[in-house]
Amino acid sequence: PKVDVDYQFLSSVKDNLKNNVAFDILDHIMSERCLARIREERGGTYTVNFSSDSFGHKGRHLSEITFQTRPEMEEILLKDAQELMDEMCKTGPTEEEMDAAVKYLIKSRGEKQQKNANLITWKMMERKNFISTGIPFEFDFEKVVRSFSAKDIQKLAVKVNNGDRFISIYREQ
């Protein structure tokens, strides 16, 4: 049997370019922390992810930690997930985590842009996103991503952690 866990944090954060990039940094660092603790230390899952999405101009963001595990690991890993978020709020990311996140995000965005540069569906999606959010699709990503401090990401984590929380658990019978 297996258990699917979705630990959700619903927060109110203005939807703009800087905040969206800050969420990218938080997502990367929290995913790495979750991998280290939940997968590597605990052996509790094959894959675990922390990701965030916005709901357009409504200023609402949904961040979530998702993983699949064995029933006997469910409570342990849920506790780990919350502890990881609490630690991020208390201490923020390290400079090493910030550097690694910035390097990864710059490289990943560049590769994605090269791969999709000539796809009409990609261009249409960028324009739809601009129309719905007002966030430009062409900007100096590297400059924006490098503008954040560890304290900025810690403050964002606190906003996320102080929002509403939902835990969805799906168990095989």
mmCIF file of C-alpha atoms in Angstrom:
data_model
loop_
_atom_site.group_PDB
_atom_site.id
_atom_site.type_symbol
_atom_site.label_atom_id
_atom_site.label_comp_id
_atom_site.label_asym_id
_atom_site.label_seq_id
_atom_site.Cartn_x
_atom_site.Cartn_y
_atom_site.Cartn_z
ATOM 1 C CA PRO A 1 0.000 0.000 0.000
ATOM 2 C CA LYS A 2 0.988 3.611 -0.509
ATOM 3 C CA VAL A 3 -0.019 7.026 0.750
ATOM 4 C CA ASP A 4 -0.018 10.221 -1.341
ATOM 5 C CA VAL A 5 0.536 13.351 0.752
ATOM 6 C CA ASP A 6 -0.084 16.938 -0.318
ATOM 7 C CA TYR A 7 0.778 19.489 2.397
ATOM 8 C CA GLN A 8 -0.532 22.861 1.185
ATOM 9 C CA PHE A 9 0.123 26.420 2.341
ATOM 10 C CA LEU A 10 -2.226 29.116 1.020
ATOM 11 C CA SER A 11 -0.801 32.617 1.404
ATOM 12 C CA SER A 12 -1.571 36.184 0.393
ATOM 13 C CA VAL A 13 1.413 37.602 -1.467
ATOM 14 C CA LYS A 14 1.093 40.242 -4.167
ATOM 15 C CA ASP A 15 1.468 38.698 -7.608
ATOM 16 C CA ASN A 16 4.325 40.518 -9.304
ATOM 17 C CA LEU A 17 7.591 39.757 -11.032
ATOM 18 C CA LYS A 18 9.837 40.007 -7.961
ATOM 19 C CA ASN A 19 7.577 37.897 -5.755
ATOM 20 C CA ASN A 20 7.232 35.220 -8.416
ATOM 21 C CA VAL A 21 11.019 34.953 -8.741
ATOM 22 C CA ALA A 22 11.312 34.881 -4.942
ATOM 23 C CA PHE A 23 8.895 31.931 -4.951
ATOM 24 C CA ASP A 24 11.149 30.209 -7.498
ATOM 25 C CA ILE A 25 14.070 30.543 -5.087
ATOM 26 C CA LEU A 26 12.028 29.343 -2.109
ATOM 27 C CA ASP A 27 10.703 26.402 -4.154
ATOM 28 C CA HIS A 28 14.190 25.299 -5.149
ATOM 29 C CA ILE A 29 15.692 25.567 -1.670
ATOM 30 C CA MET A 30 12.759 23.889 0.070
ATOM 31 C CA SER A 31 12.730 21.091 -2.538
ATOM 32 C CA GLU A 32 16.410 20.456 -1.845
ATOM 33 C CA ARG A 33 15.832 20.427 1.912
ATOM 34 C CA CYS A 34 12.874 18.058 1.524
ATOM 35 C CA LEU A 35 14.935 15.740 -0.672
ATOM 36 C CA ALA A 36 17.753 15.686 1.866
ATOM 37 C CA ARG A 37 15.561 14.955 4.876
ATOM 38 C CA ILE A 38 12.531 13.052 3.577
ATOM 39 C CA ARG A 39 14.172 11.010 0.847
ATOM 40 C CA GLU A 40 17.838 10.727 1.769
ATOM 41 C CA GLU A 41 17.779 10.698 5.588
ATOM 42 C CA ARG A 42 14.436 8.965 6.102
ATOM 43 C CA GLY A 43 14.232 6.877 2.936
ATOM 44 C CA GLY A 44 10.562 7.800 3.043
ATOM 45 C CA THR A 45 9.901 8.414 -0.630
ATOM 46 C CA TYR A 46 11.410 8.265 -4.072
ATOM 47 C CA THR A 47 10.526 11.831 -4.928
ATOM 48 C CA VAL A 48 9.396 14.869 -2.949
ATOM 49 C CA ASN A 49 8.728 18.348 -4.241
ATOM 50 C CA PHE A 50 8.028 21.844 -2.941
ATOM 51 C CA SER A 51 6.320 24.062 -5.502
ATOM 52 C CA SER A 52 4.261 27.247 -5.620
ATOM 53 C CA ASP A 53 1.681 28.644 -8.006
ATOM 54 C CA SER A 54 -0.128 31.971 -8.091
ATOM 55 C CA PHE A 55 -3.765 32.663 -8.778
ATOM 56 C CA GLY A 56 -3.258 35.738 -10.974
ATOM 57 C CA HIS A 57 -4.241 39.155 -9.659
ATOM 58 C CA LYS A 58 -5.954 37.727 -6.604
ATOM 59 C CA GLY A 59 -2.670 37.808 -4.674
ATOM 60 C CA ARG A 60 -3.067 34.230 -3.531
ATOM 61 C CA HIS A 61 -0.306 31.661 -3.778
ATOM 62 C CA LEU A 62 -0.471 27.954 -3.132
ATOM 63 C CA SER A 63 2.764 26.338 -2.002
ATOM 64 C CA GLU A 64 2.823 22.613 -1.446
ATOM 65 C CA ILE A 65 5.031 19.745 -0.383
ATOM 66 C CA THR A 66 4.035 16.575 -2.202
ATOM 67 C CA PHE A 67 5.281 13.032 -1.838
ATOM 68 C CA GLN A 68 4.244 9.403 -1.867
ATOM 69 C CA THR A 69 5.224 7.071 0.964
ATOM 70 C CA ARG A 70 4.485 3.925 2.922
ATOM 71 C CA PRO A 71 1.640 4.132 5.482
ATOM 72 C CA GLU A 72 3.988 3.692 8.448
ATOM 73 C CA MET A 73 6.022 6.750 7.340
ATOM 74 C CA GLU A 74 3.097 9.145 6.849
ATOM 75 C CA GLU A 75 3.094 10.876 10.259
ATOM 76 C CA ILE A 76 6.887 11.002 10.500
ATOM 77 C CA LEU A 77 7.233 12.662 7.092
ATOM 78 C CA LEU A 78 4.372 15.092 7.688
ATOM 79 C CA LYS A 79 6.154 16.202 10.859
ATOM 80 C CA ASP A 80 9.411 16.529 8.891
ATOM 81 C CA ALA A 81 7.667 18.668 6.259
ATOM 82 C CA GLN A 82 6.383 21.100 8.871
ATOM 83 C CA GLU A 83 9.721 21.168 10.701
ATOM 84 C CA LEU A 84 11.504 22.020 7.447
ATOM 85 C CA MET A 85 9.141 24.926 6.835
ATOM 86 C CA ASP A 86 9.510 26.101 10.441
ATOM 87 C CA GLU A 87 13.323 25.939 10.125
ATOM 88 C CA MET A 88 13.205 28.025 6.946
ATOM 89 C CA CYS A 89 11.128 30.615 8.790
ATOM 90 C CA LYS A 90 13.416 30.645 11.813
ATOM 91 C CA THR A 91 16.838 30.691 10.151
ATOM 92 C CA GLY A 92 16.228 31.351 6.449
ATOM 93 C CA PRO A 93 18.378 29.843 3.729
ATOM 94 C CA THR A 94 22.141 29.653 3.991
ATOM 95 C CA GLU A 95 24.340 31.614 1.609
ATOM 96 C CA GLU A 96 25.348 28.287 0.004
ATOM 97 C CA GLU A 97 21.677 27.436 -0.587
ATOM 98 C CA MET A 98 21.068 30.894 -2.069
ATOM 99 C CA ASP A 99 24.062 30.585 -4.400
ATOM 100 C CA ALA A 100 23.046 27.095 -5.532
ATOM 101 C CA ALA A 101 19.433 28.195 -6.133
ATOM 102 C CA VAL A 102 20.467 31.256 -8.145
ATOM 103 C CA LYS A 103 22.881 29.242 -10.312
ATOM 104 C CA TYR A 104 20.329 26.483 -10.898
ATOM 105 C CA LEU A 105 17.490 28.877 -11.746
ATOM 106 C CA ILE A 106 19.593 30.929 -14.191
ATOM 107 C CA LYS A 107 20.805 27.785 -15.958
ATOM 108 C CA SER A 108 17.365 26.157 -15.995
ATOM 109 C CA ARG A 109 15.623 29.244 -17.364
ATOM 110 C CA GLY A 110 18.238 29.651 -20.096
ATOM 111 C CA GLU A 111 17.882 26.024 -21.161
ATOM 112 C CA LYS A 112 14.085 26.253 -21.164
ATOM 113 C CA GLN A 113 14.145 29.430 -23.247
ATOM 114 C CA GLN A 114 16.527 27.885 -25.800
ATOM 115 C CA LYS A 115 14.447 24.738 -26.069
ATOM 116 C CA ASN A 116 11.143 26.577 -26.482
ATOM 117 C CA ALA A 117 12.272 29.762 -28.286
ATOM 118 C CA ASN A 118 10.727 28.830 -31.623
ATOM 119 C CA LEU A 119 7.580 27.099 -30.407
ATOM 120 C CA ILE A 120 4.457 29.099 -31.207
ATOM 121 C CA THR A 121 2.618 27.518 -28.274
ATOM 122 C CA TRP A 122 5.354 28.783 -25.922
ATOM 123 C CA LYS A 123 5.083 32.308 -27.306
ATOM 124 C CA MET A 124 1.297 32.213 -27.011
ATOM 125 C CA MET A 125 1.533 30.996 -23.402
ATOM 126 C CA GLU A 126 3.944 33.830 -22.541
ATOM 127 C CA ARG A 127 1.554 36.389 -23.997
ATOM 128 C CA LYS A 128 -1.461 34.887 -22.215
ATOM 129 C CA ASN A 129 0.438 35.021 -18.937
ATOM 130 C CA PHE A 130 1.321 38.666 -19.572
ATOM 131 C CA ILE A 131 -2.296 39.547 -20.348
ATOM 132 C CA SER A 132 -3.644 37.763 -17.264
ATOM 133 C CA THR A 133 -0.959 38.849 -14.765
ATOM 134 C CA GLY A 134 0.655 41.958 -16.219
ATOM 135 C CA ILE A 135 4.038 40.338 -15.625
ATOM 136 C CA PRO A 136 6.363 40.764 -18.634
ATOM 137 C CA PHE A 137 7.771 37.632 -20.220
ATOM 138 C CA GLU A 138 10.979 39.302 -21.351
ATOM 139 C CA PHE A 139 13.045 40.704 -18.497
ATOM 140 C CA ASP A 140 16.539 40.405 -17.084
ATOM 141 C CA PHE A 141 15.939 37.236 -15.056
ATOM 142 C CA GLU A 142 19.521 37.034 -13.830
ATOM 143 C CA LYS A 143 19.402 40.567 -12.447
ATOM 144 C CA VAL A 144 16.116 39.908 -10.653
ATOM 145 C CA VAL A 145 17.106 36.518 -9.213
ATOM 146 C CA ARG A 146 20.420 37.919 -7.960
ATOM 147 C CA SER A 147 18.665 40.834 -6.234
ATOM 148 C CA PHE A 148 17.365 38.701 -3.355
ATOM 149 C CA SER A 149 19.019 38.182 -0.001
ATOM 150 C CA ALA A 150 18.566 35.184 2.268
ATOM 151 C CA LYS A 151 16.524 37.470 4.545
ATOM 152 C CA ASP A 152 14.113 38.233 1.667
ATOM 153 C CA ILE A 153 13.452 34.522 1.138
ATOM 154 C CA GLN A 154 13.071 33.971 4.883
ATOM 155 C CA LYS A 155 10.421 36.726 5.017
ATOM 156 C CA LEU A 156 8.551 35.091 2.140
ATOM 157 C CA ALA A 157 8.682 31.717 3.913
ATOM 158 C CA VAL A 158 7.149 33.318 7.020
ATOM 159 C CA LYS A 159 4.263 34.710 4.928
ATOM 160 C CA VAL A 160 3.715 31.290 3.372
ATOM 161 C CA ASN A 161 3.867 29.507 6.728
ATOM 162 C CA ASN A 162 1.472 31.972 8.378
ATOM 163 C CA GLY A 163 -1.254 31.380 5.792
ATOM 164 C CA ASP A 164 -3.920 28.692 5.743
ATOM 165 C CA ARG A 165 -2.796 25.060 5.699
ATOM 166 C CA PHE A 166 -4.434 22.031 4.188
ATOM 167 C CA ILE A 167 -3.256 18.454 4.268
ATOM 168 C CA SER A 168 -4.645 16.003 1.704
ATOM 169 C CA ILE A 169 -3.880 12.337 2.208
ATOM 170 C CA TYR A 170 -4.878 9.610 -0.221
ATOM 171 C CA ARG A 171 -4.477 6.046 1.011
ATOM 172 C CA GLU A 172 -4.607 2.864 -1.025
ATOM 173 C CA GLN A 173 -7.004 0.346 0.456
#
